[in-house]
Amino acid sequence: GKTLATKGAQYNLRILVGEEILYQYQEYDFIRNTQMKAKINCIAKIPENVKDESIALCFTGIKDGVCKISQVYVGNGPEVMHHVWIEFSITMGTVTIMAVWGVIAIAIAFFLKNHGMREYRFINVGFFLFLCGLWCLTDTSFIQEHTPYPSLICTISFYAFMLMSIPILYFVRNTGDLKKYKIIDVLIVLFSLNAVCQGLLNYAGFFEFIDMLFITHLLLVIGVSILIWILIREYLKERSDELKTILVAFAMLAASGVLALVLYWLFKIPYYGNIYEVGIVIFVIVLICGLIITMTDNILYKAEIQAYQRMAKEDKMTGLGNRRAFDDFINVFTQNVTEYDNALLIFMDLNGLKIINDTYGHSVGDELIIASANCIRKAFGEKGTCYRLGGDEFCTIILNPTQTEEELLNALDKEIQNYNHCNNKYHISIARGMAWLKQHDGSIMTISDWKYQADQKMYENKGWQRRL
């Protein structure tokens, strides 16, 4: 009534009680090699009615006269499965780490995209991790033994292994200006063709996947060697921390890969995959952490540049755009003027500022300039873009306005009245002039005529207010 578990499928293991065969390894339609067979758990259920019978483990097909017999576990079914599960949990832990880091990489990519920064390398790393996790999971005997479709699982494992290098090739290709190395594109094509050709040859019955595995291993050695050569060459030119981090990560991956290949081909040790899995995890952690540090530095640098650009185009006293910002806007607007239904230009000037400065001092004048800017911002800020062109001169440009001139001017007057009502000592008065870019007949004014018309109307309003 107990359960027995051991390994030895590579020796065509049979487990017997007396003459009764409880377990016998059988090859199915997916051919495995010695290393793959060595990972399989051979589990047999011992009948309840066994009495005075010996249990025999028969190993055949032994090469070189050496047979490495694994430990034999006997116990209740749940106890034995617990042992098998502990063995499998190591792989599951690795796969979980890969999945978590893959999600983190993809999330970072989308976060950067939403903030105007496209960093495809995080997506490359994410897909690489998903393929690695799929390979690690499907390469385990636990998954292969506990599915009704072991051949399909093994096939998926081989395809995942053949394809998982492609995202990393794209990663290197998307680093800096490494697109200039066309050998990377050649490697991408070779790895893709390798998967397609192996699939066709296997389907046609010419070769088994296991017989063509050395081709994939050879491509991996060549590919990693070329990538490391490219990275060393570029690092010696630029001496950048980013390339240094990527180079260190690839060196770790190459070391684990070489060790895994040595264990696989020379010693035929079944746990070659675990070495490579650990190497992949270390590789990705170093890679992503390095990328995060690099991207953080780039974001900070970009933020500083944007801050300097904003400060260069911002009036320090009022916070509105300055003359430079206005000129830049007009230059861009001129090139895209036909894209708008209409545009409204409002020139404004603070009345009586010279008298206030002469009478009360420039500090009071500055206070009224700031108050005027706040009134203009509150009246037009949500509808258009506001500027202080210099001194007591202001301007607002409203694209595709939905309000009439009267409604807009009323909004400005309302803000001025609110300020004057709260400030009994110093009142402000703002002259204004409006000009529409598109005339009633549908013709479009030149930019110079547009500005001239708004300026003339403002001075007409200023003279009218003086007469009042």
CSV table of C-alpha atoms in Angstrom, one decimal:
chain,number,residue,atom,x,y,z
A,1,GLY,CA,0.0,0.0,0.0
A,2,LYS,CA,3.0,2.3,-0.1
A,3,THR,CA,4.4,4.4,-2.9
A,4,LEU,CA,7.9,4.1,-4.2
A,5,ALA,CA,9.8,6.9,-6.1
A,6,THR,CA,13.2,7.1,-7.6
A,7,LYS,CA,15.0,8.0,-10.8
A,8,GLY,CA,16.6,5.9,-13.5
A,9,ALA,CA,14.5,6.3,-16.6
A,10,GLN,CA,17.8,6.7,-18.6
A,11,TYR,CA,18.4,3.0,-17.8
A,12,ASN,CA,15.0,1.9,-18.9
A,13,LEU,CA,14.1,1.3,-15.3
A,14,ARG,CA,11.5,-1.4,-14.3
A,15,ILE,CA,10.1,-1.7,-10.8
A,16,LEU,CA,8.8,-5.2,-10.0
A,17,VAL,CA,7.1,-7.0,-7.1
A,18,GLY,CA,7.9,-10.6,-7.7
A,19,GLU,CA,7.0,-11.1,-11.4
A,20,GLU,CA,4.6,-8.2,-11.5
A,21,ILE,CA,5.8,-5.0,-13.2
A,22,LEU,CA,4.7,-2.0,-11.2
A,23,TYR,CA,6.5,0.6,-13.4
A,24,GLN,CA,8.4,0.5,-16.7
A,25,TYR,CA,9.8,3.5,-18.5
A,26,GLN,CA,8.4,3.7,-22.0
A,27,GLU,CA,9.3,6.1,-24.7
A,28,TYR,CA,6.4,7.9,-26.3
A,29,ASP,CA,6.2,9.9,-29.5
A,30,PHE,CA,8.6,12.6,-28.2
A,31,ILE,CA,12.1,11.2,-28.0
A,32,ARG,CA,14.2,12.2,-25.0
A,33,ASN,CA,17.9,11.9,-24.5
A,34,THR,CA,19.8,10.6,-21.5
A,35,GLN,CA,19.9,14.0,-19.7
A,36,MET,CA,16.1,14.5,-20.1
A,37,LYS,CA,15.3,10.9,-18.9
A,38,ALA,CA,17.6,11.3,-15.9
A,39,LYS,CA,15.2,14.0,-14.5
A,40,ILE,CA,12.1,11.9,-14.7
A,41,ASN,CA,10.5,10.7,-11.4
A,42,CYS,CA,9.8,7.0,-11.6
A,43,ILE,CA,6.8,6.4,-9.3
A,44,ALA,CA,5.2,3.0,-8.5
A,45,LYS,CA,2.2,2.1,-6.3
A,46,ILE,CA,2.9,-1.1,-4.3
A,47,PRO,CA,-0.2,-3.3,-4.1
A,48,GLU,CA,-2.0,-3.9,-0.8
A,49,ASN,CA,-1.9,-7.7,-1.0
A,50,VAL,CA,1.9,-8.1,-1.4
A,51,LYS,CA,3.3,-10.6,1.1
A,52,ASP,CA,6.7,-12.2,1.2
A,53,GLU,CA,7.6,-10.7,-2.2
A,54,SER,CA,10.8,-8.8,-3.0
A,55,ILE,CA,10.8,-5.5,-4.7
A,56,ALA,CA,13.3,-5.3,-7.6
A,57,LEU,CA,14.6,-2.3,-9.5
A,58,CYS,CA,16.0,-3.4,-12.8
A,59,PHE,CA,18.4,-1.2,-14.8
A,60,THR,CA,19.4,-2.0,-18.3
A,61,GLY,CA,21.1,-0.3,-21.2
A,62,ILE,CA,24.0,0.7,-18.9
A,63,LYS,CA,26.9,2.3,-20.8
A,64,ASP,CA,30.6,2.1,-19.8
A,65,GLY,CA,29.6,-0.3,-17.0
A,66,VAL,CA,28.6,2.5,-14.7
A,67,CYS,CA,25.1,2.9,-13.3
A,68,LYS,CA,24.3,5.9,-11.1
A,69,ILE,CA,21.4,4.8,-8.9
A,70,SER,CA,19.4,7.5,-7.2
A,71,GLN,CA,17.9,7.5,-3.8
A,72,VAL,CA,14.7,5.4,-3.4
A,73,TYR,CA,11.8,6.9,-1.4
A,74,VAL,CA,9.1,4.7,0.0
A,75,GLY,CA,6.1,6.0,2.0
A,76,ASN,CA,2.5,7.1,1.9
A,77,GLY,CA,1.4,8.6,-1.4
A,78,PRO,CA,1.2,12.2,0.0
A,79,GLU,CA,4.6,11.8,1.6
A,80,VAL,CA,6.3,10.8,-1.6
A,81,MET,CA,4.5,13.4,-3.6
A,82,HIS,CA,5.6,16.0,-1.0
A,83,HIS,CA,9.2,15.0,-1.7
A,84,VAL,CA,8.6,15.3,-5.5
A,85,TRP,CA,6.9,18.7,-5.0
A,86,ILE,CA,9.8,20.0,-2.9
A,87,GLU,CA,12.1,19.2,-5.8
A,88,PHE,CA,9.8,20.9,-8.2
A,89,SER,CA,9.3,23.9,-6.0
A,90,ILE,CA,12.8,25.1,-6.7
A,91,THR,CA,12.0,25.4,-10.3
A,92,MET,CA,8.6,27.0,-9.4
A,93,GLY,CA,10.4,29.6,-7.3
A,94,THR,CA,12.7,30.5,-10.2
A,95,VAL,CA,9.7,30.7,-12.6
A,96,THR,CA,7.9,32.9,-10.2
A,97,ILE,CA,10.8,35.3,-9.9
A,98,MET,CA,11.0,35.4,-13.7
A,99,ALA,CA,7.3,36.1,-14.0
A,100,VAL,CA,7.4,38.9,-11.4
A,101,TRP,CA,10.4,40.6,-13.0
A,102,GLY,CA,8.7,40.2,-16.4
A,103,VAL,CA,5.6,42.0,-15.2
A,104,ILE,CA,7.8,44.7,-13.6
A,105,ALA,CA,9.6,45.2,-16.8
A,106,ILE,CA,6.4,45.5,-18.9
A,107,ALA,CA,4.9,47.8,-16.3
A,108,ILE,CA,7.9,50.1,-16.4
A,109,ALA,CA,7.7,50.1,-20.2
A,110,PHE,CA,4.1,51.3,-20.1
A,111,PHE,CA,4.8,53.8,-17.3
A,112,LEU,CA,7.6,55.3,-19.4
A,113,LYS,CA,5.4,55.4,-22.5
A,114,ASN,CA,2.6,57.2,-20.6
A,115,HIS,CA,5.2,59.8,-19.6
A,116,GLY,CA,6.4,60.3,-23.2
A,117,MET,CA,9.5,58.0,-23.0
A,118,ARG,CA,9.5,54.9,-25.2
A,119,GLU,CA,11.9,52.4,-23.8
A,120,TYR,CA,11.4,49.2,-25.8
A,121,ARG,CA,14.2,47.4,-24.0
A,122,PHE,CA,12.0,46.8,-20.9
A,123,ILE,CA,9.5,45.1,-23.2
A,124,ASN,CA,12.3,43.0,-24.7
A,125,VAL,CA,13.4,41.9,-21.2
A,126,GLY,CA,9.7,41.1,-20.3
A,127,PHE,CA,9.3,38.8,-23.3
A,128,PHE,CA,12.6,37.2,-22.6
A,129,LEU,CA,11.6,36.4,-19.0
A,130,PHE,CA,8.2,35.0,-20.1
A,131,LEU,CA,9.9,32.7,-22.6
A,132,CYS,CA,12.5,31.7,-20.0
A,133,GLY,CA,9.8,31.0,-17.5
A,134,LEU,CA,7.8,28.9,-20.0
A,135,TRP,CA,10.9,26.9,-20.8
A,136,CYS,CA,11.8,26.3,-17.2
A,137,LEU,CA,8.3,25.2,-16.4
A,138,THR,CA,7.8,22.9,-19.4
A,139,ASP,CA,11.3,21.4,-19.1
A,140,THR,CA,10.5,19.9,-15.7
A,141,SER,CA,9.6,16.3,-15.4
A,142,PHE,CA,6.9,17.2,-12.9
A,143,ILE,CA,4.9,19.1,-15.5
A,144,GLN,CA,5.6,16.5,-18.2
A,145,GLU,CA,4.5,13.7,-16.0
A,146,HIS,CA,1.3,15.3,-14.7
A,147,THR,CA,-0.3,16.3,-18.0
A,148,PRO,CA,-2.2,14.2,-20.6
A,149,TYR,CA,-0.1,15.8,-23.4
A,150,PRO,CA,3.5,15.3,-22.5
A,151,SER,CA,4.6,15.4,-26.1
A,152,LEU,CA,3.1,18.9,-26.5
A,153,ILE,CA,4.7,20.1,-23.3
A,154,CYS,CA,8.1,18.9,-24.5
A,155,THR,CA,7.6,20.5,-27.9
A,156,ILE,CA,6.7,23.8,-26.2
A,157,SER,CA,9.8,23.5,-24.1
A,158,PHE,CA,12.0,23.2,-27.1
A,159,TYR,CA,10.4,26.1,-29.0
A,160,ALA,CA,10.7,28.3,-25.9
A,161,PHE,CA,14.3,27.5,-25.6
A,162,MET,CA,15.0,28.1,-29.3
A,163,LEU,CA,13.2,31.5,-29.3
A,164,MET,CA,14.1,33.0,-25.9
A,165,SER,CA,17.3,34.6,-27.3
A,166,ILE,CA,15.5,36.7,-29.8
A,167,PRO,CA,14.1,39.3,-27.3
A,168,ILE,CA,17.6,39.7,-25.9
A,169,LEU,CA,19.0,40.3,-29.4
A,170,TYR,CA,16.4,43.0,-29.8
A,171,PHE,CA,17.4,44.4,-26.4
A,172,VAL,CA,21.0,44.8,-27.5
A,173,ARG,CA,19.9,46.2,-30.9
A,174,ASN,CA,17.7,48.8,-29.1
A,175,THR,CA,20.7,49.9,-26.9
A,176,GLY,CA,22.2,53.2,-27.9
A,177,ASP,CA,23.2,53.2,-31.6
A,178,LEU,CA,23.9,49.5,-31.8
A,179,LYS,CA,21.5,49.2,-34.7
A,180,LYS,CA,24.5,49.9,-36.9
A,181,TYR,CA,25.7,46.3,-36.2
A,182,LYS,CA,23.8,44.4,-38.9
A,183,ILE,CA,25.2,41.2,-37.5
A,184,ILE,CA,22.5,41.4,-34.7
A,185,ASP,CA,19.8,41.4,-37.4
A,186,VAL,CA,21.5,38.4,-39.0
A,187,LEU,CA,21.5,36.6,-35.6
A,188,ILE,CA,17.7,37.4,-35.1
A,189,VAL,CA,17.0,35.8,-38.5
A,190,LEU,CA,19.2,32.8,-37.8
A,191,PHE,CA,17.5,32.0,-34.4
A,192,SER,CA,14.1,32.4,-36.1
A,193,LEU,CA,15.0,30.2,-39.0
A,194,ASN,CA,16.5,27.6,-36.5
A,195,ALA,CA,13.1,27.3,-34.8
A,196,VAL,CA,11.1,27.1,-38.1
A,197,CYS,CA,13.5,24.6,-39.7
A,198,GLN,CA,13.7,22.3,-36.7
A,199,GLY,CA,9.9,22.3,-36.5
A,200,LEU,CA,9.5,21.4,-40.1
A,201,LEU,CA,12.2,18.7,-40.0
A,202,ASN,CA,10.7,17.2,-36.9
A,203,TYR,CA,7.2,17.3,-38.4
A,204,ALA,CA,8.4,15.6,-41.6
A,205,GLY,CA,10.1,12.9,-39.5
A,206,PHE,CA,13.6,13.5,-40.7
A,207,PHE,CA,15.0,14.4,-37.3
A,208,GLU,CA,13.9,14.5,-33.7
A,209,PHE,CA,14.1,17.8,-31.7
A,210,ILE,CA,16.7,16.2,-29.4
A,211,ASP,CA,18.9,15.3,-32.4
A,212,MET,CA,19.0,19.0,-33.5
A,213,LEU,CA,19.5,20.5,-30.0
A,214,PHE,CA,23.3,20.9,-30.5
A,215,ILE,CA,22.5,23.4,-33.3
A,216,THR,CA,20.6,25.7,-30.9
A,217,HIS,CA,23.4,25.3,-28.3
A,218,LEU,CA,25.9,26.3,-31.0
A,219,LEU,CA,23.9,29.3,-32.1
A,220,LEU,CA,23.7,30.4,-28.4
A,221,VAL,CA,27.5,30.2,-28.0
A,222,ILE,CA,28.0,32.1,-31.2
A,223,GLY,CA,25.3,34.7,-30.5
A,224,VAL,CA,26.5,35.4,-26.9
A,225,SER,CA,30.1,35.7,-28.0
A,226,ILE,CA,29.2,38.2,-30.8
A,227,LEU,CA,27.1,40.3,-28.4
A,228,ILE,CA,29.8,40.4,-25.8
A,229,TRP,CA,32.3,41.4,-28.5
A,230,ILE,CA,30.0,44.2,-29.6
A,231,LEU,CA,29.4,45.4,-26.1
A,232,ILE,CA,33.1,45.4,-25.2
A,233,ARG,CA,33.9,47.3,-28.4
A,234,GLU,CA,31.2,50.0,-27.7
A,235,TYR,CA,32.2,50.2,-24.0
A,236,LEU,CA,35.8,50.9,-24.9
A,237,LYS,CA,34.6,53.7,-27.1
A,238,GLU,CA,32.0,55.3,-24.7
A,239,ARG,CA,33.0,54.1,-21.2
A,240,SER,CA,29.3,54.5,-20.2
A,241,ASP,CA,27.9,53.0,-17.0
A,242,GLU,CA,24.9,51.6,-18.9
A,243,LEU,CA,27.1,49.5,-21.3
A,244,LYS,CA,29.2,48.4,-18.4
A,245,THR,CA,26.1,47.1,-16.6
A,246,ILE,CA,24.8,45.3,-19.7
A,247,LEU,CA,28.3,43.8,-20.3
A,248,VAL,CA,28.5,42.5,-16.7
A,249,ALA,CA,25.1,41.0,-17.0
A,250,PHE,CA,25.9,39.2,-20.3
A,251,ALA,CA,29.2,37.9,-18.8
A,252,MET,CA,27.2,36.3,-15.9
A,253,LEU,CA,24.7,34.8,-18.4
A,254,ALA,CA,27.5,33.5,-20.6
A,255,ALA,CA,29.3,32.0,-17.6
A,256,SER,CA,26.2,30.1,-16.4
A,257,GLY,CA,25.4,29.0,-20.0
A,258,VAL,CA,28.9,27.6,-20.6
A,259,LEU,CA,28.8,25.8,-17.2
A,260,ALA,CA,25.3,24.4,-18.1
A,261,LEU,CA,26.6,23.2,-21.5
A,262,VAL,CA,29.6,21.5,-19.9
A,263,LEU,CA,27.4,19.7,-17.4
A,264,TYR,CA,25.0,18.8,-20.2
A,265,TRP,CA,27.3,17.5,-22.9
A,266,LEU,CA,30.4,16.2,-21.0
A,267,PHE,CA,29.0,15.0,-17.7
A,268,LYS,CA,25.4,14.5,-18.8
A,269,ILE,CA,24.2,15.8,-15.4
A,270,PRO,CA,20.4,16.3,-15.4
A,271,TYR,CA,20.4,19.5,-13.4
A,272,TYR,CA,22.2,21.5,-16.1
A,273,GLY,CA,19.0,23.6,-16.5
A,274,ASN,CA,19.0,24.8,-12.8
A,275,ILE,CA,22.5,26.3,-13.4
A,276,TYR,CA,21.3,28.2,-16.4
A,277,GLU,CA,18.1,29.2,-14.7
A,278,VAL,CA,20.0,30.8,-11.8
A,279,GLY,CA,22.2,32.6,-14.4
A,280,ILE,CA,19.2,33.9,-16.2
A,281,VAL,CA,17.7,35.3,-12.9
A,282,ILE,CA,21.0,37.0,-12.0
A,283,PHE,CA,21.3,38.3,-15.5
A,284,VAL,CA,17.9,39.8,-15.5
A,285,ILE,CA,18.1,41.4,-12.0
A,286,VAL,CA,21.4,43.1,-12.9
A,287,LEU,CA,20.0,44.1,-16.3
A,288,ILE,CA,16.7,45.6,-15.0
A,289,CYS,CA,18.3,47.3,-12.0
A,290,GLY,CA,20.9,48.8,-14.3
A,291,LEU,CA,18.2,50.0,-16.7
A,292,ILE,CA,16.2,51.5,-13.9
A,293,ILE,CA,19.2,53.4,-12.6
A,294,THR,CA,20.0,54.6,-16.2
A,295,MET,CA,16.4,55.6,-16.9
A,296,THR,CA,16.1,57.4,-13.5
A,297,ASP,CA,19.2,59.4,-14.4
A,298,ASN,CA,17.8,60.1,-17.9
A,299,ILE,CA,14.4,61.1,-16.4
A,300,LEU,CA,16.1,63.5,-13.9
A,301,TYR,CA,18.2,64.9,-16.7
A,302,LYS,CA,15.2,65.4,-18.9
A,303,ALA,CA,13.3,67.0,-16.1
A,304,GLU,CA,16.1,69.4,-15.5
A,305,ILE,CA,16.3,70.3,-19.2
A,306,GLN,CA,12.5,70.8,-19.3
A,307,ALA,CA,12.7,72.9,-16.1
A,308,TYR,CA,15.5,75.1,-17.7
A,309,GLN,CA,13.5,75.4,-20.9
A,310,ARG,CA,10.3,76.3,-19.0
A,311,MET,CA,12.2,78.9,-17.0
A,312,ALA,CA,13.7,80.3,-20.1
A,313,LYS,CA,10.2,80.8,-21.5
A,314,GLU,CA,8.5,81.9,-18.3
A,315,ASP,CA,8.2,85.5,-17.0
A,316,LYS,CA,9.7,85.4,-13.5
A,317,MET,CA,7.5,88.1,-12.1
A,318,THR,CA,4.1,86.8,-13.2
A,319,GLY,CA,4.6,83.2,-14.2
A,320,LEU,CA,3.1,83.8,-17.6
A,321,GLY,CA,4.9,83.0,-20.8
A,322,ASN,CA,7.5,85.6,-21.8
A,323,ARG,CA,8.3,87.2,-25.2
A,324,ARG,CA,10.5,84.3,-26.2
A,325,ALA,CA,7.6,81.8,-25.5
A,326,PHE,CA,5.3,84.0,-27.5
A,327,ASP,CA,7.6,84.2,-30.5
A,328,ASP,CA,8.2,80.4,-30.4
A,329,PHE,CA,4.4,79.8,-30.3
A,330,ILE,CA,3.9,82.1,-33.3
A,331,ASN,CA,6.6,80.4,-35.3
A,332,VAL,CA,5.0,76.9,-34.7
A,333,PHE,CA,1.5,78.3,-35.2
A,334,THR,CA,2.5,79.9,-38.5
A,335,GLN,CA,3.4,76.5,-39.9
A,336,ASN,CA,0.1,74.9,-38.8
A,337,VAL,CA,-2.2,77.8,-39.2
A,338,THR,CA,-4.6,75.9,-41.6
A,339,GLU,CA,-5.3,73.2,-39.0
A,340,TYR,CA,-7.4,75.6,-36.9
A,341,ASP,CA,-10.9,76.9,-37.6
A,342,ASN,CA,-10.0,80.3,-36.3
A,343,ALA,CA,-7.8,82.0,-33.7
A,344,LEU,CA,-8.2,85.1,-31.6
A,345,LEU,CA,-5.3,87.4,-30.6
A,346,ILE,CA,-5.8,89.7,-27.6
A,347,PHE,CA,-3.3,92.4,-26.8
A,348,MET,CA,-3.5,94.1,-23.4
A,349,ASP,CA,-1.8,97.0,-21.7
A,350,LEU,CA,-2.0,98.2,-18.1
A,351,ASN,CA,-3.2,101.8,-18.0
A,352,GLY,CA,-1.4,104.4,-15.9
A,353,LEU,CA,1.5,102.3,-14.8
A,354,LYS,CA,4.1,105.1,-15.3
A,355,ILE,CA,2.1,107.5,-13.1
A,356,ILE,CA,1.8,104.8,-10.4
A,357,ASN,CA,5.5,104.1,-10.5
A,358,ASP,CA,6.3,107.8,-10.3
A,359,THR,CA,3.8,108.4,-7.5
A,360,TYR,CA,4.0,105.3,-5.3
A,361,GLY,CA,7.2,103.6,-6.5
A,362,HIS,CA,8.0,100.6,-8.6
A,363,SER,CA,7.1,98.1,-5.9
A,364,VAL,CA,3.5,99.2,-6.1
A,365,GLY,CA,3.8,99.1,-9.9
A,366,ASP,CA,5.1,95.5,-9.8
A,367,GLU,CA,2.2,94.6,-7.5
A,368,LEU,CA,-0.3,95.9,-10.1
A,369,ILE,CA,1.5,94.1,-12.9
A,370,ILE,CA,1.2,90.8,-11.0
A,371,ALA,CA,-2.4,91.5,-10.2
A,372,SER,CA,-3.1,92.2,-13.9
A,373,ALA,CA,-1.4,89.0,-14.8
A,374,ASN,CA,-3.6,87.1,-12.4
A,375,CYS,CA,-6.7,88.7,-13.7
A,376,ILE,CA,-5.7,87.8,-17.3
A,377,ARG,CA,-4.9,84.2,-16.3
A,378,LYS,CA,-8.2,83.7,-14.5
A,379,ALA,CA,-10.1,85.1,-17.4
A,380,PHE,CA,-8.3,83.4,-20.3
A,381,GLY,CA,-6.0,80.8,-18.9
A,382,GLU,CA,-8.3,77.8,-19.4
A,383,LYS,CA,-9.3,79.0,-22.9
A,384,GLY,CA,-5.9,80.0,-24.4
A,385,THR,CA,-2.3,80.8,-23.7
A,386,CYS,CA,-1.3,83.9,-21.8
A,387,TYR,CA,2.0,85.9,-22.1
A,388,ARG,CA,3.7,89.0,-20.6
A,389,LEU,CA,5.4,90.6,-23.6
A,390,GLY,CA,7.3,93.0,-21.4
A,391,GLY,CA,6.7,95.9,-19.0
A,392,ASP,CA,2.9,96.3,-18.8
A,393,GLU,CA,2.2,94.6,-22.1
A,394,PHE,CA,0.2,91.3,-22.1
A,395,CYS,CA,-1.2,89.0,-24.7
A,396,THR,CA,-3.5,86.0,-25.0
A,397,ILE,CA,-3.9,83.6,-28.0
A,398,ILE,CA,-7.1,81.5,-28.0
A,399,LEU,CA,-7.3,78.7,-30.7
A,400,ASN,CA,-10.7,77.7,-32.0
A,401,PRO,CA,-12.5,80.0,-29.5
A,402,THR,CA,-16.1,79.1,-28.6
A,403,GLN,CA,-17.0,82.4,-26.9
A,404,THR,CA,-17.8,85.8,-28.4
A,405,GLU,CA,-15.6,88.8,-28.0
A,406,GLU,CA,-18.2,90.3,-25.6
A,407,GLU,CA,-18.2,87.2,-23.4
A,408,LEU,CA,-14.4,87.1,-23.2
A,409,LEU,CA,-14.1,90.8,-22.4
A,410,ASN,CA,-16.8,90.5,-19.7
A,411,ALA,CA,-14.8,87.7,-18.1
A,412,LEU,CA,-11.7,89.9,-18.0
A,413,ASP,CA,-13.7,92.9,-16.6
A,414,LYS,CA,-15.3,90.6,-14.0
A,415,GLU,CA,-11.8,89.6,-12.7
A,416,ILE,CA,-10.6,93.3,-12.7
A,417,GLN,CA,-13.7,94.3,-10.8
A,418,ASN,CA,-13.2,91.5,-8.2
A,419,TYR,CA,-9.6,92.7,-7.6
A,420,ASN,CA,-10.5,96.4,-7.4
A,421,HIS,CA,-13.3,95.6,-5.0
A,422,CYS,CA,-11.0,93.9,-2.7
A,423,ASN,CA,-8.2,96.5,-3.0
A,424,ASN,CA,-9.4,100.0,-2.2
A,425,LYS,CA,-6.0,101.7,-2.4
A,426,TYR,CA,-4.7,100.8,-5.8
A,427,HIS,CA,-7.0,99.9,-8.7
A,428,ILE,CA,-6.1,98.4,-12.1
A,429,SER,CA,-7.4,99.2,-15.6
A,430,ILE,CA,-6.4,97.2,-18.6
A,431,ALA,CA,-6.7,98.3,-22.2
A,432,ARG,CA,-7.4,95.5,-24.7
A,433,GLY,CA,-7.6,94.9,-28.4
A,434,MET,CA,-8.8,91.8,-30.3
A,435,ALA,CA,-8.2,90.5,-33.8
A,436,TRP,CA,-9.5,87.3,-35.5
A,437,LEU,CA,-7.2,85.5,-37.8
A,438,LYS,CA,-9.9,84.4,-40.2
A,439,GLN,CA,-12.1,87.2,-41.7
A,440,HIS,CA,-15.8,87.0,-42.3
A,441,ASP,CA,-15.2,86.2,-46.0
A,442,GLY,CA,-13.1,83.2,-45.0
A,443,SER,CA,-9.7,84.8,-45.9
A,444,ILE,CA,-6.8,84.4,-43.5
A,445,MET,CA,-4.8,87.4,-42.4
A,446,THR,CA,-1.0,87.3,-42.4
A,447,ILE,CA,0.5,87.0,-38.9
A,448,SER,CA,1.9,90.6,-39.1
A,449,ASP,CA,-1.5,92.0,-40.1
A,450,TRP,CA,-3.1,90.0,-37.4
A,451,LYS,CA,-0.8,91.4,-34.7
A,452,TYR,CA,-1.0,94.9,-36.1
A,453,GLN,CA,-4.9,94.9,-36.0
A,454,ALA,CA,-4.9,93.7,-32.4
A,455,ASP,CA,-2.4,96.3,-31.4
A,456,GLN,CA,-4.3,99.1,-33.1
A,457,LYS,CA,-7.5,98.1,-31.5
A,458,MET,CA,-5.8,98.1,-28.1
A,459,TYR,CA,-4.5,101.6,-28.5
A,460,GLU,CA,-7.9,102.7,-29.7
A,461,ASN,CA,-9.4,101.2,-26.5
A,462,LYS,CA,-6.6,102.8,-24.4
A,463,GLY,CA,-7.4,106.3,-25.9
A,464,TRP,CA,-11.1,105.7,-25.3
A,465,GLN,CA,-10.4,104.8,-21.6
A,466,ARG,CA,-8.3,108.0,-21.2
A,467,ARG,CA,-11.2,110.1,-22.5
A,468,LEU,CA,-13.5,108.4,-20.0
